[in-house]
Coordinates of C-alpha atoms and ligand atoms in Angstrom, one line a residue:
Chain A
M859 CA 36.8 -17.6 42.9
A860 CA 35.3 -21.7 42.1
S861 CA 34.4 -21.8 38.9
P862 CA 30.0 -22.2 38.6
D863 CA 29.1 -25.3 39.4
P864 CA 27.6 -27.4 35.9
K865 CA 25.0 -29.1 37.9
F866 CA 23.9 -25.4 38.5
E867 CA 24.0 -23.6 35.2
V868 CA 20.9 -22.4 34.2
A869 CA 19.2 -23.6 30.7
P870 CA 20.4 -21.2 27.4
P871 CA 18.3 -18.3 28.3
V872 CA 15.1 -18.4 25.5
A873 CA 14.9 -15.6 22.6
P874 CA 11.8 -13.5 23.3
V875 CA 9.0 -13.8 21.5
M876 CA 8.9 -10.8 18.6
V877 CA 6.2 -11.6 16.3
R878 CA 2.9 -12.7 17.7
V879 CA 0.0 -13.9 15.8
E880 CA -3.4 -14.7 18.1
D881 CA -6.2 -16.5 15.8
I882 CA -6.2 -14.0 13.0
S883 CA -8.8 -14.6 10.4
K884 CA -9.6 -12.7 7.3
N885 CA -12.4 -12.5 5.2
F886 CA -13.4 -10.2 2.0
G887 CA -16.9 -10.4 1.3
N888 CA -17.6 -14.4 1.5
V889 CA -13.9 -14.8 0.5
R890 CA -12.4 -16.4 3.6
A891 CA -8.8 -15.7 2.9
I892 CA -7.4 -16.6 6.2
E893 CA -8.4 -18.6 8.6
H894 CA -7.8 -19.2 12.7
V895 CA -4.2 -18.9 12.1
S896 CA -1.6 -18.5 15.5
F897 CA 2.3 -18.7 15.6
E898 CA 4.6 -17.5 17.1
I899 CA 8.0 -16.5 16.4
R900 CA 11.2 -15.8 18.3
Q901 CA 14.5 -13.8 17.6
G902 CA 17.0 -14.5 15.2
E903 CA 14.4 -16.9 14.0
V904 CA 13.2 -17.4 9.6
L905 CA 10.3 -18.3 9.4
G906 CA 8.8 -19.4 5.7
F907 CA 5.1 -19.3 4.7
L908 CA 4.9 -22.2 1.7
G909 CA 1.7 -22.5 0.4
P910 CA 0.2 -22.2 -3.5
N911 CA -1.2 -19.6 -4.6
G912 CA -4.2 -18.6 -3.3
A913 CA -3.1 -20.3 0.2
G914 CA -3.1 -16.4 2.1
K915 CA 0.2 -16.1 2.6
T916 CA 0.1 -12.3 1.0
T917 CA -3.1 -11.4 3.1
A918 CA -1.4 -13.0 6.1
M919 CA 1.4 -10.7 5.6
R920 CA -0.7 -7.9 5.1
I921 CA -2.2 -8.5 7.9
L922 CA 1.5 -8.9 10.3
T923 CA 2.9 -5.6 8.5
G924 CA -0.3 -3.1 9.2
F925 CA -1.5 -2.6 6.1
F926 CA -5.1 -3.9 7.0
P927 CA -6.8 -5.3 10.0
P928 CA -7.6 -8.9 10.6
T929 CA -11.7 -9.3 10.3
Q930 CA -10.9 -11.4 13.9
G931 CA -7.7 -11.9 16.7
R932 CA -4.3 -10.0 17.5
V933 CA -1.2 -9.5 16.5
W934 CA 1.8 -8.5 19.0
I935 CA 5.1 -7.2 17.2
G936 CA 7.4 -7.8 20.6
E937 CA 5.3 -5.7 23.2
I938 CA 3.4 -4.4 21.1
E939 CA 0.1 -4.7 20.0
L940 CA -0.3 -4.2 16.3
F941 CA -3.7 -2.6 15.9
K942 CA -3.9 -0.6 19.3
K943 CA -0.5 1.2 18.5
P944 CA 0.1 0.7 14.4
K945 CA 2.7 3.6 14.2
E946 CA 4.8 2.7 17.1
A947 CA 5.0 -1.3 16.3
K948 CA 6.0 -0.8 12.2
R949 CA 8.9 1.1 13.4
H950 CA 10.0 -2.8 13.9
I951 CA 8.9 -3.8 10.5
G952 CA 10.8 -4.0 7.6
Y953 CA 8.5 -5.2 4.4
M954 CA 9.2 -6.4 1.1
P955 CA 5.4 -6.9 -0.8
E956 CA 4.9 -9.3 -3.5
S957 CA 5.2 -7.4 -6.2
V958 CA 7.7 -4.7 -5.4
S959 CA 5.6 -1.6 -6.0
L960 CA 8.3 1.7 -6.3
Y961 CA 7.9 4.7 -7.1
G962 CA 8.8 4.8 -10.7
D963 CA 8.8 8.7 -10.9
M964 CA 11.6 8.9 -7.9
K965 CA 15.7 8.1 -8.3
V966 CA 17.0 5.1 -5.9
L967 CA 18.5 7.6 -3.9
E968 CA 15.9 10.1 -3.3
F969 CA 13.3 6.8 -2.8
L970 CA 15.7 5.3 0.0
G971 CA 16.5 9.2 1.5
F972 CA 12.3 9.4 1.3
V973 CA 13.0 6.1 3.6
A974 CA 15.1 7.2 6.0
R975 CA 12.9 10.3 6.6
I976 CA 9.8 8.2 7.0
K977 CA 11.2 6.3 9.4
N978 CA 13.0 8.0 11.3
V979 CA 17.0 7.6 10.5
P980 CA 18.6 10.4 12.3
R981 CA 20.1 13.0 10.2
G982 CA 23.0 13.0 10.7
K983 CA 24.0 9.2 9.8
R984 CA 21.1 8.9 7.3
A985 CA 23.8 8.8 4.2
A986 CA 26.2 6.0 5.8
H987 CA 23.0 4.5 6.7
I988 CA 21.6 4.3 2.9
E989 CA 25.1 3.4 1.6
E990 CA 25.3 0.5 3.5
K991 CA 22.1 -1.1 2.2
L992 CA 22.7 0.3 -1.5
Q993 CA 26.3 -2.0 -1.1
R994 CA 24.2 -4.5 1.2
C995 CA 22.0 -4.9 -1.3
G996 CA 23.7 -4.6 -4.4
V997 CA 22.7 -1.6 -5.8
G998 CA 24.9 1.2 -5.5
E999 CA 25.6 1.3 -8.7
V1000 CA 22.2 2.7 -9.9
K1001 CA 21.7 5.2 -6.7
N1002 CA 21.3 7.6 -9.1
R1003 CA 19.2 5.9 -11.9
L1004 CA 14.8 6.0 -12.3
I1005 CA 13.1 3.5 -9.7
G1006 CA 10.9 3.3 -13.2
Q1007 CA 14.0 2.4 -15.9
L1008 CA 15.5 -0.4 -13.5
S1009 CA 15.4 -3.8 -14.5
K1010 CA 12.9 -6.4 -11.8
G1011 CA 16.3 -8.0 -10.4
Y1012 CA 17.4 -4.5 -9.7
R1013 CA 13.7 -3.3 -8.5
Q1014 CA 13.4 -6.0 -6.4
R1015 CA 16.4 -5.8 -4.3
I1016 CA 16.2 -2.0 -3.8
G1017 CA 12.6 -4.0 -2.3
L1018 CA 14.8 -4.9 0.0
A1019 CA 16.9 -2.4 0.5
Q1020 CA 14.1 0.1 2.3
A1021 CA 13.1 -2.7 3.9
L1022 CA 16.6 -3.0 6.0
I1023 CA 16.6 0.8 6.2
G1024 CA 16.0 1.7 9.7
D1025 CA 16.8 -1.9 10.7
P1026 CA 13.8 -2.8 12.1
G1027 CA 13.8 -6.1 14.3
V1028 CA 11.6 -7.9 11.7
L1029 CA 11.8 -8.6 8.3
I1030 CA 8.8 -9.8 6.2
L1031 CA 9.6 -10.7 2.3
D1032 CA 6.6 -11.6 0.4
E1033 CA 8.0 -14.5 -2.5
P1034 CA 11.1 -12.3 -2.6
T1035 CA 12.7 -14.5 -5.6
N1036 CA 9.2 -14.0 -7.3
G1037 CA 9.7 -13.6 -11.4
L1038 CA 13.7 -13.3 -11.0
D1039 CA 16.0 -15.4 -13.7
P1040 CA 17.7 -18.3 -12.1
K1041 CA 21.4 -16.1 -11.6
Q1042 CA 19.1 -13.4 -9.4
I1043 CA 17.1 -15.8 -7.6
V1044 CA 20.5 -17.4 -6.6
E1045 CA 22.0 -14.1 -5.5
V1046 CA 18.8 -13.2 -3.5
R1047 CA 18.5 -16.4 -1.8
S1048 CA 22.2 -16.2 -0.8
L1049 CA 21.0 -12.2 0.5
I1050 CA 18.6 -13.3 2.3
R1051 CA 20.2 -16.5 4.3
E1052 CA 22.9 -13.4 4.8
L1053 CA 20.1 -11.6 6.6
G1054 CA 18.9 -14.5 8.6
K1055 CA 21.4 -14.7 10.3
E1056 CA 21.2 -11.7 12.7
R1057 CA 17.2 -11.5 12.1
T1058 CA 14.3 -12.4 12.6
L1059 CA 12.7 -13.3 8.9
I1060 CA 9.1 -14.2 7.8
L1061 CA 9.4 -15.0 4.2
S1062 CA 6.8 -16.6 2.1
T1063 CA 7.1 -18.6 -1.2
H1064 CA 5.5 -21.6 -3.2
I1065 CA 8.8 -22.9 -3.8
L1066 CA 9.5 -25.9 -1.6
P1067 CA 13.1 -26.1 -1.7
E1068 CA 13.3 -22.4 -1.1
V1069 CA 12.5 -22.7 2.8
S1070 CA 14.9 -26.5 3.1
M1071 CA 17.3 -23.9 2.3
V1072 CA 16.5 -21.2 4.5
C1073 CA 13.8 -20.7 6.9
D1074 CA 14.3 -22.3 10.6
R1075 CA 10.8 -23.3 10.6
V1076 CA 8.1 -23.9 8.3
L1077 CA 4.1 -23.3 8.3
I1078 CA 2.5 -25.0 5.2
M1079 CA -0.5 -23.1 4.6
N1080 CA -3.5 -24.3 1.8
R1081 CA -7.0 -22.4 1.3
G1082 CA -6.3 -20.2 4.6
S1083 CA -5.3 -22.7 7.1
V1084 CA -2.1 -23.5 9.0
V1085 CA -2.3 -27.2 7.8
A1086 CA 1.2 -28.0 9.2
S1087 CA 3.8 -26.3 10.6
G1088 CA 7.3 -27.7 12.5
T1089 CA 10.9 -27.0 12.3
T1090 CA 12.6 -28.2 8.7
E1091 CA 14.3 -31.2 10.9
E1092 CA 10.8 -32.2 12.2
L1093 CA 9.3 -31.6 8.8
E1094 CA 12.2 -34.3 6.7
A1095 CA 12.2 -36.0 9.2
G1096 CA 8.3 -36.3 9.3
L1097 CA 9.1 -36.8 5.2
K1098 CA 11.2 -39.6 6.1
K1099 CA 9.1 -42.1 7.6
A1100 CA 6.1 -41.0 4.7
H1101 CA 5.9 -43.7 1.6
E1102 CA 4.0 -44.7 -1.1
I1103 CA 2.9 -48.0 -2.8
F1104 CA 1.7 -49.2 -6.2
V1105 CA -0.4 -51.8 -6.6
V1106 CA -1.8 -53.1 -9.8
M1107 CA -4.8 -55.6 -10.1
G1108 CA -5.8 -58.1 -12.7
D1109 CA -9.3 -57.5 -12.8
R1110 CA -10.4 -53.9 -13.8
C1111 CA -14.7 -54.1 -12.8
R1112 CA -14.0 -54.8 -9.4
K1113 CA -11.8 -51.6 -9.2
E1114 CA -14.5 -50.6 -6.3
E1115 CA -14.0 -53.6 -4.2
A1116 CA -10.3 -52.9 -4.0
L1117 CA -10.9 -49.0 -3.3
D1118 CA -13.0 -50.0 -1.1
I1119 CA -10.2 -52.7 1.1
L1120 CA -8.0 -50.3 0.9
R1121 CA -9.5 -47.3 1.8
S1122 CA -11.1 -50.1 5.2
I1123 CA -6.5 -50.3 5.7
S1124 CA -5.8 -47.1 8.5
G1125 CA -2.3 -45.7 7.5
I1126 CA -3.3 -44.6 4.4
D1127 CA -3.8 -41.8 3.5
R1128 CA -4.3 -41.0 -0.2
I1129 CA -5.6 -43.5 -2.5
T1130 CA -5.4 -41.9 -6.6
V1131 CA -6.4 -44.6 -9.6
T1132 CA -2.6 -44.3 -11.8
E1133 CA -3.8 -46.6 -14.5
E1134 CA -6.8 -48.6 -16.4
K1135 CA -5.4 -50.6 -19.6
N1136 CA -6.4 -53.4 -20.8
D1137 CA -8.4 -55.6 -17.9
Q1138 CA -5.7 -54.0 -15.3
V1139 CA -5.8 -51.4 -12.9
S1140 CA -3.2 -49.3 -11.1
F1141 CA -3.2 -47.2 -7.5
S1142 CA -0.8 -45.5 -5.6
M1143 CA -1.2 -44.1 -2.2
V1144 CA 0.5 -42.0 0.5
I1145 CA 1.7 -43.9 3.5
S1146 CA 2.3 -41.2 6.5
R1147 CA 3.9 -44.2 8.6
N1148 CA 7.0 -45.3 9.2
E1149 CA 5.2 -49.1 8.5
D1150 CA 5.3 -51.0 6.4
L1151 CA 1.7 -52.1 5.2
R1152 CA 2.3 -54.2 1.9
P1153 CA 1.8 -57.4 3.7
V1154 CA -1.8 -56.3 5.3
I1155 CA -2.7 -55.6 1.4
S1156 CA -1.7 -58.4 0.3
R1157 CA -3.5 -60.6 2.3
L1158 CA -6.6 -59.1 1.9
F1159 CA -6.6 -58.9 -1.3
V1160 CA -5.4 -62.7 -1.3
E1161 CA -8.2 -63.4 0.8
R1162 CA -11.2 -61.6 -1.4
K1163 CA -9.4 -63.3 -4.1
L1164 CA -8.6 -60.1 -5.8
P1165 CA -5.5 -61.0 -8.6
L1166 CA -2.8 -58.9 -7.2
L1167 CA 0.0 -58.6 -10.2
E1168 CA 2.8 -56.4 -8.5
I1169 CA 2.7 -54.8 -5.7
R1170 CA 5.9 -52.1 -4.3
S1171 CA 6.9 -49.6 -2.1
G1172 CA 8.6 -46.8 -3.0
R1173 CA 10.1 -42.7 -1.7
L1174 CA 7.8 -40.2 -1.6
S1175 CA 9.6 -36.3 -3.1
L1176 CA 9.8 -33.3 -1.4
E1177 CA 7.9 -31.8 -3.4
E1178 CA 5.3 -35.0 -3.3
I1179 CA 4.7 -34.3 -0.1
F1180 CA 4.1 -31.3 0.0
M1181 CA 1.6 -32.1 -3.3
K1182 CA -0.4 -33.9 -0.7
I1183 CA -0.3 -31.8 2.2
V1184 CA -1.7 -29.5 0.2
L1185 CA -4.4 -31.9 -2.0
D1186 CA -5.7 -33.6 1.4
E1187 CA -5.6 -30.3 3.1
K1188 CA -7.7 -32.2 5.7
S1189 CA -5.0 -34.5 7.3
G1190 CA -4.2 -31.0 9.2
R1191 CA -1.1 -32.5 11.7
D1192 CA 2.0 -31.3 13.1
F1193 CA 5.4 -33.2 11.6
Chain B
M104 CA 3.4 15.5 12.3
K105 CA 7.0 15.6 10.9
N106 CA 6.5 12.1 9.0
A107 CA 3.7 14.6 7.0
L108 CA 6.1 17.1 6.2
V109 CA 8.0 13.9 4.7
L110 CA 5.6 12.7 2.8
A111 CA 4.2 15.9 1.4
R112 CA 8.3 16.9 -0.1
K113 CA 8.1 13.4 -1.6
D114 CA 4.5 14.2 -3.5
F115 CA 5.4 18.0 -3.8
E116 CA 8.5 16.9 -5.9
S117 CA 6.6 14.3 -8.1
Y118 CA 4.0 17.2 -8.7
V119 CA 7.1 19.5 -9.7
H120 CA 8.6 16.8 -11.6
S121 CA 4.6 15.8 -13.5
W122 CA 3.3 16.8 -16.5
A123 CA 0.0 17.9 -15.1
G124 CA 2.3 20.1 -12.9
V125 CA 4.3 21.7 -15.3
L126 CA 1.1 22.3 -17.2
V127 CA -0.8 24.1 -15.2
S128 CA 2.1 26.3 -13.6
V129 CA 2.7 27.1 -17.4
F130 CA -1.2 27.7 -17.8
F131 CA -1.7 29.5 -14.6
L132 CA 0.7 32.5 -15.0
L133 CA 0.1 32.3 -18.1
I134 CA -3.6 33.6 -17.2
A135 CA -2.7 35.3 -14.2
G136 CA -0.2 37.2 -16.1
I137 CA -3.4 38.3 -18.9
F138 CA -5.5 39.4 -16.4
F139 CA -3.1 41.1 -14.2
S140 CA -2.0 43.2 -17.5
F141 CA -5.5 43.1 -18.7
F142 CA -6.9 44.8 -15.5
V143 CA -4.2 47.4 -14.9
L144 CA -4.3 48.7 -18.4
G145 CA -8.6 48.5 -18.1
Y146 CA -7.8 50.5 -14.8
A147 CA -5.5 52.9 -16.5
K148 CA -8.3 53.5 -19.2
I149 CA -11.0 54.5 -16.9
S150 CA -8.8 56.7 -14.9
L151 CA -7.8 58.5 -17.6
E152 CA -10.9 59.3 -18.8
A153 CA -12.4 60.1 -15.0
A154 CA -9.8 62.4 -15.2
K155 CA -10.9 64.4 -18.3
G156 CA -14.5 64.1 -16.2
A157 CA -16.3 62.2 -18.2
Y158 CA -16.8 59.6 -15.3
E159 CA -17.9 61.2 -11.6
T160 CA -18.7 57.8 -10.5
V161 CA -15.1 56.7 -11.0
Q162 CA -13.8 58.5 -8.6
G163 CA -14.3 56.3 -5.4
L164 CA -13.2 53.3 -7.4
G165 CA -9.8 52.5 -6.1
L166 CA -6.7 50.6 -7.9
T167 CA -6.8 48.1 -5.1
R168 CA -10.2 47.6 -5.4
F169 CA -10.9 48.0 -9.2
V170 CA -7.3 45.5 -9.9
F171 CA -7.6 42.8 -7.4
S172 CA -10.9 42.5 -6.7
S173 CA -11.5 41.2 -10.6
F174 CA -8.2 39.5 -10.6
F175 CA -8.5 37.3 -7.3
L176 CA -12.3 36.8 -8.8
N177 CA -11.4 35.4 -11.1
M178 CA -8.7 33.5 -11.0
G179 CA -10.3 31.9 -8.1
S180 CA -13.0 31.0 -11.0
L181 CA -10.4 29.2 -12.8
L182 CA -9.8 27.4 -9.9
I183 CA -11.9 24.6 -11.0
F184 CA -9.8 23.6 -13.3
W185 CA -6.5 23.0 -12.0
V186 CA -7.0 21.8 -8.8
P187 CA -8.8 18.8 -10.2
L188 CA -5.3 18.2 -12.4
L189 CA -3.3 18.4 -8.8
S190 CA -5.1 16.6 -6.8
M191 CA -5.9 13.6 -9.2
R192 CA -2.6 12.2 -8.6
A193 CA -2.1 12.3 -5.4
F194 CA -4.2 8.7 -4.1
A195 CA -4.6 7.7 -7.8
E196 CA -1.2 7.5 -8.4
E197 CA -0.3 5.7 -5.7
R198 CA -2.7 3.2 -6.9
K199 CA -1.3 3.2 -10.2
Q200 CA 2.1 2.4 -9.3
E201 CA 0.9 0.1 -6.6
T202 CA 2.7 1.5 -3.5
L203 CA 0.4 2.4 -1.5
E204 CA 0.6 -1.2 -0.2
L205 CA 4.0 0.3 1.3
L206 CA 3.1 4.0 2.1
F207 CA 0.7 1.6 4.7
T208 CA 3.3 -0.3 5.5
Y209 CA 6.0 2.6 6.7
P210 CA 5.4 4.3 10.2
L211 CA 2.8 7.1 9.3
S212 CA 0.1 7.4 11.1
D213 CA -3.3 7.2 8.6
F214 CA -3.6 11.3 9.4
E215 CA -0.3 11.8 8.6
I216 CA -0.8 10.3 4.8
V217 CA -4.0 12.6 4.3
W218 CA -2.9 15.6 6.1
G219 CA 1.1 15.2 3.8
K220 CA -1.2 14.6 0.9
F221 CA -2.5 17.5 1.9
L222 CA 0.4 19.8 2.6
A223 CA 1.7 18.7 -0.8
L224 CA -1.3 19.8 -3.1
L225 CA -1.6 23.4 -0.8
G226 CA 2.9 23.9 -1.0
F227 CA 1.8 23.4 -4.7
L228 CA -0.7 26.0 -4.9
K229 CA 1.4 28.7 -3.2
M230 CA 4.2 27.9 -5.2
L231 CA 2.0 28.9 -8.3
L232 CA 0.6 32.5 -6.1
L233 CA 4.2 33.4 -5.8
P234 CA 5.2 34.8 -8.9
T235 CA 1.8 36.8 -8.7
L236 CA 3.3 38.7 -5.5
V237 CA 5.8 40.5 -8.2
Y238 CA 3.1 41.9 -10.4
V239 CA 1.8 43.5 -7.4
L240 CA 5.5 44.9 -6.1
I241 CA 5.6 46.1 -9.9
L242 CA 2.1 47.9 -9.9
S243 CA 3.3 49.2 -6.3
K244 CA 6.7 50.7 -8.0
L245 CA 4.8 51.5 -11.1
G246 CA 3.9 54.3 -8.4
G247 CA -0.1 53.0 -7.5
D248 CA -1.5 53.7 -4.0
L249 CA -1.7 50.2 -3.5
D250 CA -3.7 49.7 -0.1
W251 CA -1.8 46.6 1.7
G252 CA -4.5 44.9 3.4
P253 CA -6.9 43.6 0.7
V254 CA -4.6 42.2 -1.5
A255 CA -3.2 40.7 2.0
I256 CA -7.0 38.7 2.4
G257 CA -7.3 38.1 -1.3
Y258 CA -4.7 36.4 -1.0
A259 CA -5.9 34.8 2.6
G260 CA -8.9 34.1 0.5
F261 CA -7.3 32.6 -2.3
L262 CA -5.7 29.8 -0.1
L263 CA -8.8 29.5 1.7
L264 CA -11.2 28.7 -1.6
G265 CA -7.9 26.2 -3.0
S266 CA -8.0 24.2 0.4
A267 CA -11.1 24.0 0.3
Y268 CA -11.1 22.7 -3.4
L269 CA -7.6 20.8 -2.7
S270 CA -9.5 18.3 0.0
L271 CA -12.5 17.5 -2.3
G272 CA -10.2 16.8 -5.0
L273 CA -8.2 14.8 -2.1
F274 CA -11.2 12.7 -1.8
I275 CA -11.8 12.1 -4.6
S276 CA -8.8 11.3 -5.5
S277 CA -8.5 8.6 -2.2
L278 CA -11.5 6.5 -4.2
A279 CA -11.5 6.4 -7.9
D280 CA -9.2 4.0 -9.4
S281 CA -7.4 6.1 -12.4
Q282 CA -6.1 9.8 -12.1
I283 CA -8.4 10.7 -15.0
V284 CA -11.2 9.6 -13.3
S285 CA -10.4 11.4 -10.3
A286 CA -9.8 14.4 -12.1
I287 CA -13.3 14.3 -14.1
V288 CA -15.5 13.5 -11.4
T289 CA -13.7 16.4 -10.0
F290 CA -14.1 19.3 -12.0
G291 CA -17.8 17.9 -12.2
C292 CA -17.8 18.6 -8.5
L293 CA -16.3 21.7 -8.3
L294 CA -18.7 22.6 -11.6
I295 CA -21.7 22.2 -9.0
F296 CA -20.5 24.2 -7.0
W297 CA -19.7 27.2 -9.4
I298 CA -23.1 26.9 -11.0
L299 CA -24.8 27.5 -7.2
D300 CA -23.1 30.8 -7.5
W301 CA -25.4 31.8 -10.4
V302 CA -28.1 29.4 -9.2
A303 CA -28.4 32.0 -6.5
G304 CA -28.1 35.0 -8.6
V305 CA -31.0 33.7 -10.5
T306 CA -33.3 33.3 -7.6
D307 CA -34.8 35.0 -4.6
G308 CA -36.1 35.2 -1.6
F309 CA -34.7 31.9 0.6
W310 CA -33.4 30.7 -1.9
A311 CA -31.2 33.4 -3.2
H312 CA -29.9 32.9 0.5
F313 CA -29.9 28.9 0.8
F314 CA -27.7 28.6 -2.7
S315 CA -25.7 31.9 -1.4
A316 CA -24.4 30.3 1.6
L317 CA -23.5 26.7 0.0
S318 CA -22.0 28.9 -2.5
P319 CA -17.5 28.8 -2.2
L320 CA -17.7 31.6 -5.0
D321 CA -20.0 33.7 -3.2
H322 CA -18.2 33.8 0.2
F323 CA -14.9 33.6 -1.4
R324 CA -16.1 37.0 -3.1
E325 CA -16.4 38.7 0.5
F326 CA -11.8 38.3 0.7
T327 CA -11.6 40.2 -2.7
F328 CA -13.5 42.9 -1.4
G329 CA -10.6 43.2 1.4
V330 CA -13.8 42.2 3.6
L331 CA -12.4 39.8 6.6
D332 CA -15.6 38.0 7.8
L333 CA -15.5 35.5 10.3
S334 CA -18.6 33.5 9.0
H335 CA -16.6 33.2 5.3
I336 CA -13.6 32.0 7.1
A337 CA -15.2 29.3 8.6
Y338 CA -17.5 28.4 6.1
F339 CA -13.7 27.3 4.7
V340 CA -12.7 25.7 7.1
F341 CA -15.8 23.8 7.7
F342 CA -15.2 22.5 3.8
H343 CA -11.7 21.5 4.5
F344 CA -11.8 19.5 7.0
Y345 CA -15.1 18.0 6.2
F346 CA -13.7 16.3 3.1
L347 CA -10.1 16.0 4.7
F348 CA -12.5 14.0 7.4
L349 CA -13.8 12.4 4.7
T350 CA -10.8 11.0 2.6
L351 CA -9.3 9.9 6.3
R352 CA -12.6 7.4 6.5
S353 CA -12.2 6.3 3.0
I354 CA -8.5 5.6 2.9
E355 CA -9.2 3.7 6.8
T356 CA -11.1 1.4 4.6
R357 CA -8.6 -0.1 1.9
H358 CA -9.3 -3.4 1.3
W359 CA -7.8 -3.3 -2.0
K360 CA -5.7 -5.2 -3.9
G361 CA -2.2 -5.1 -4.5
Ligands
LIG288 N1 -8.2 -7.2 -1.7 C1 -9.2 -8.4 -1.9 N2 -10.3 -9.0 -2.3 C2 -10.9 -9.9 -2.9 N3 -10.5 -11.0 -1.8 C3 -9.1 -11.2 -1.5 C4 -7.8 -9.7 -1.7 N4 -7.1 -10.5 -0.9 C5 -6.7 -11.8 -1.5 N5 -8.1 -12.2 -2.0 C6 -8.8 -13.4 -2.0 O1 -8.1 -14.4 -0.6 C7 -7.1 -15.7 -1.2 C8 -5.7 -15.7 -0.7 O2 -4.8 -14.7 -0.9 P1 -3.7 -14.4 -1.1 O3 -3.4 -13.7 0.3 O4 -3.3 -13.5 -2.2 O5 -2.6 -15.5 -1.8 P2 -1.5 -16.0 -1.6 O6 -0.2 -14.9 -1.3 O7 -0.7 -17.5 -0.9 O8 -1.2 -16.7 -3.6 C9 -7.2 -15.6 -2.3 O9 -8.8 -16.3 -2.5 C10 -7.7 -14.4 -2.8 O10 -8.2 -14.3 -3.9
LIG289 MG1 0.7 -13.9 -2.4

């Protein structure tokens, strides 16, 4: 048989969509917790929700897991519409809530047995299935202890184990490393990275480096909206272009005039007055384009006879870019 | 429905291990034992005197009627103390431990959650009744001519009354933020239902009918006399499902935090 002609080779099959979120919003009375959020996640992807506290990450996850319905919008888990057939859809979801509150009066094994029965793990396979998850999450040695007497680190991992029971297609973890000590954080992260290789995973965090460590794709959320999204590579490429310019001017009385000039230059995203000392004012501004704006700035200052004392540019750290996006949420754009 | 049983089993085990569960069991059995011996002794005394010819009228009074009617009636009245202590845990405990978020994201329908929680409570009540069967056996072994039909009807009535009360408790537990609040409010509601019974006794005419039609104890009394009447069964079935339905509605609107 002739080997297939490479010219006729089909493109690699695209992984199926595991979760599809269509324009969801959620109100609590007058509070808009999330607004018009849409995204898709394909099989095998690891998606990160990144955002400060109150951004709406937990609310979005609670909708995805069927805890409560959105005020508006729809969610599909695979082919199943979540709020039409919640019981069926929930079989495909493993969830670890933010607080990881578990039944304190149950023993670890009892609790996981309960979860396995609820998730319909067949009776004959149950014990082995639970044992495997216990080993995987490193909680085998406490399996006969009361959950209420265990440390936060153990409870977190039991929370992870119960999410894994039943081998759901989608794992949803809300701030999985929150409240752990540095050693535990390292352990949980490596566990998540391992899980991410074989499963579809959504996790939320307010810690930026965590995202680049474990996620393929990121949604940056702020005040209930998605303000930026992209793969980690796209995000990083976007970050490389971004930089900062510092300007020091010698006439403090003409601060407003200088600010007007800076605001008139396109490409400058955010201007802050960093220092006012003696007769000097310092500004710092964020440039998101790959363009050196220093000549433009100095020319305009000279034209208006503003005493320019210093002008230099610098790199932005990952942290700073995140803060910038979050503080300047109006500039919603894709990297 | 299998999932409701899984949840019921988990809850039942948690009741058995809770201080409220232990407390209720101990007092229930203690009081049931006291009542029982009391009524049996009372009957023995009366029938002894009747045999001497002191009371002509007691002749027709059977053992079953005398002992079991009083037993069930009194135990039924005392349910208003036990039920709040049992049902308070159902949802309020999950809320305290903040485990509702997990429960609601497991593959369980809302109805299965409510039904499972109810079955756990009913299971506990049945467990409390189990030892009282021993008293019945002792009595029949000691040579009493027991009428089994009315005894069985008495038990059925007690479980119907218990189910109705437990459903009300379950509903209040689904609303309350803490177990204490749940127990107090449930007790208050059951007290009002209990008072209906004697309000019916002191009024007359239409109002007497009205209050006795509403009063659970009034409907229950017929069961303790060994009377099986469809209208009384219907009353309890309606009471029971009405509060289960309210519970379902109350957990469907879950906007609470944590
Ligand atoms: N049950 C609730 N009732 C009222 N407001 C809520 C509730 N849950 C969340 N919120 C509000 O919604 C917003 C988003 O919260 P949350 O989703 O918890 O954010 P995050 O998880 O990103 O910290 C916050 O302003 C929060 O106060
Ligand atoms: Mg959160």
